[in-house]
mmCIF file of C-alpha atoms in Angstrom:
data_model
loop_
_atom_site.group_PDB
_atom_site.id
_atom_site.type_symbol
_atom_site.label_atom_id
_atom_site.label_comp_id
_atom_site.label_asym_id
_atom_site.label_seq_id
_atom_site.Cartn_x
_atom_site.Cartn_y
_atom_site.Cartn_z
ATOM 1 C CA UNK A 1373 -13.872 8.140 -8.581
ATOM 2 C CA UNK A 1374 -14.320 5.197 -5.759
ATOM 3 C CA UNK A 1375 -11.938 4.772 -3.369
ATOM 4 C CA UNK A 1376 -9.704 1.717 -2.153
ATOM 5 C CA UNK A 1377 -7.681 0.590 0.025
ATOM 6 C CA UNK A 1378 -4.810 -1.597 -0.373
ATOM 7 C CA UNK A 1379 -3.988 -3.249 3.220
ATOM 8 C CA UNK A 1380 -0.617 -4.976 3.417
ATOM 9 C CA UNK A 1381 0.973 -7.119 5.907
ATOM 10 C CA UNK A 1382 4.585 -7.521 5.782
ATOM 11 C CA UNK A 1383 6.246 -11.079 6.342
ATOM 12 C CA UNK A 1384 7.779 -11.678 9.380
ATOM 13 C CA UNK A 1385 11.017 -10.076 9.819
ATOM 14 C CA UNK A 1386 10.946 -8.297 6.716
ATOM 15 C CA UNK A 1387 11.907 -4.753 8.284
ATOM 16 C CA UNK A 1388 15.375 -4.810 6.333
ATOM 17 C CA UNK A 1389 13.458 -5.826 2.750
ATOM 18 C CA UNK A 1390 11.060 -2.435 3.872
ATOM 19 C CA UNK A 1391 14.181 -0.158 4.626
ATOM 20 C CA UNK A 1392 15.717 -1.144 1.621
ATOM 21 C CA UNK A 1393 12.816 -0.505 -0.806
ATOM 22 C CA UNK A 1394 11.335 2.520 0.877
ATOM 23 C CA UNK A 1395 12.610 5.297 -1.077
ATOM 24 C CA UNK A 1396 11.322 3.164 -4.562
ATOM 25 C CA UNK A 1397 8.398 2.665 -2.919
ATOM 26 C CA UNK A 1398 7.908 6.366 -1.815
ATOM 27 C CA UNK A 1399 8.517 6.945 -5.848
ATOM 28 C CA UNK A 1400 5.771 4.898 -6.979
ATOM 29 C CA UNK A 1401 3.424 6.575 -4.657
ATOM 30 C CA UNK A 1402 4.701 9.987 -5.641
ATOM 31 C CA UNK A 1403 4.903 9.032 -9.555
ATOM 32 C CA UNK A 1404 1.667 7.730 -9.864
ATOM 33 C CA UNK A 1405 -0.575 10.394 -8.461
ATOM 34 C CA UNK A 1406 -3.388 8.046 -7.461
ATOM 35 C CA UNK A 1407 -2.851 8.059 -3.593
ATOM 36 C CA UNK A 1408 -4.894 10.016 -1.484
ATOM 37 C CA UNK A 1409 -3.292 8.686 1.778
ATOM 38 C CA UNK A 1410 -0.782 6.360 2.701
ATOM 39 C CA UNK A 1411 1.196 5.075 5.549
ATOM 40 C CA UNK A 1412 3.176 2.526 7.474
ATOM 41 C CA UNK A 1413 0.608 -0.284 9.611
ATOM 42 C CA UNK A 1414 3.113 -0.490 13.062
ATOM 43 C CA UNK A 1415 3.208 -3.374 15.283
ATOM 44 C CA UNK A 1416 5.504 -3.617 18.512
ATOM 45 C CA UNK A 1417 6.737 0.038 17.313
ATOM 46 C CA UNK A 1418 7.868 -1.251 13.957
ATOM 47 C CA UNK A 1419 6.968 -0.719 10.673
ATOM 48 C CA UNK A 1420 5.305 -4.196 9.916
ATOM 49 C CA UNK A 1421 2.506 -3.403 7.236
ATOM 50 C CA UNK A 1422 1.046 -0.624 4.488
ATOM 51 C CA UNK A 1423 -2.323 1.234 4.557
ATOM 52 C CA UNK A 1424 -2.751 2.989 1.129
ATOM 53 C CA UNK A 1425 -6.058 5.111 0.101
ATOM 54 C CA UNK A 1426 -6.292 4.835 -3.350
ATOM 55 C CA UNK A 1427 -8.362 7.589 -5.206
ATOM 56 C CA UNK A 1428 -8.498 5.873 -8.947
ATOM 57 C CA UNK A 1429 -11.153 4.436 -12.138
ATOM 58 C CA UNK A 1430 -11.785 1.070 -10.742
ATOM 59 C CA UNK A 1431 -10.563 -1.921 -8.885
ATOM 60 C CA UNK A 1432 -8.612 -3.146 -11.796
ATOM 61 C CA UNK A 1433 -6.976 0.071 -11.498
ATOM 62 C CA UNK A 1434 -6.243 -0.663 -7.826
ATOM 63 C CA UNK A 1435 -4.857 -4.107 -8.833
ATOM 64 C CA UNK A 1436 -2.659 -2.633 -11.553
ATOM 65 C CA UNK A 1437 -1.267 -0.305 -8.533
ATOM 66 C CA UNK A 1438 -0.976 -2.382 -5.920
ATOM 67 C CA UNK A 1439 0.955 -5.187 -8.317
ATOM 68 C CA UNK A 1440 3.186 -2.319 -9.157
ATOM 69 C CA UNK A 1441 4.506 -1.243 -6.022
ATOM 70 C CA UNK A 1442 8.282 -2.360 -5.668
ATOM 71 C CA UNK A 1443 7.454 -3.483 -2.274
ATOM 72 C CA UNK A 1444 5.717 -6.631 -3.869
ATOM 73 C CA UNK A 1445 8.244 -6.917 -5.704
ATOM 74 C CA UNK A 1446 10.736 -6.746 -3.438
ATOM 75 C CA UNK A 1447 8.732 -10.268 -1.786
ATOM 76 C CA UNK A 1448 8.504 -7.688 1.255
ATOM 77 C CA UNK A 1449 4.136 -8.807 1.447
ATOM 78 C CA UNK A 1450 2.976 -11.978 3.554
ATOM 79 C CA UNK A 1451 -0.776 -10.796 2.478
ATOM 80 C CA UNK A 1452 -2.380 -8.087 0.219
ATOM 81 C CA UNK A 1453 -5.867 -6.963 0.130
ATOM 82 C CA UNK A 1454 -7.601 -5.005 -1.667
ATOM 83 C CA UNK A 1455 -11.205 -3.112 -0.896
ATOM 84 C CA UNK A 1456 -13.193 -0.222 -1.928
ATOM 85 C CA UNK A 1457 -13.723 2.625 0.536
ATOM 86 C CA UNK A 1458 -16.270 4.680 1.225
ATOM 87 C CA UNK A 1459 -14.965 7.843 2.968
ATOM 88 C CA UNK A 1460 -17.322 9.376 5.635
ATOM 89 C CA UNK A 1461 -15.472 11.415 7.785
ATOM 90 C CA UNK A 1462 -12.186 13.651 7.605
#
């Protein structure tokens, strides 16, 4: 299956809307069983963003994911893309 990765970029001085989502967020990434890696982007030593390596059927798939996340929903995003990835090393 291709590969994507979903690049977020939190709004400014969002931190509290992160904190207070992470554990739902953590869920979804758990419960779905599509993510091959995932972690916080960090700016100024702050969480500030979201790197997540999707392993899954297509980019509507990704989408799907990505719209799901309780981090969108919690308005916690300023920007969201969405690319495939071609893993070469590691």
């Amino acid at each position: 299956m291709p590969l994507f990765a979903v690049i977020c970029r939190d709004k400014p001085g969002a931190l509290p809307i992160r904190l207070a989502t992470r554990e739902a967020h953590l869920a979804h990434i758990r419960d779905t069983g599509i993510v091959a890696q995932a972690g916080p982007l960090i700016e100024a030593g702050e969480m500030a963003g979201s790197l997540v390596i999707l392993d899954c059927a297509d980019r509507a798939a990704a989408e799907a994911w990505a719209e799901a996340d309780p981090y969108r929903d919690a308005g916690l995003f300023d920007h969201v893309e969405i690319v495939e990835w071609k893993k070469v090393i590691g």
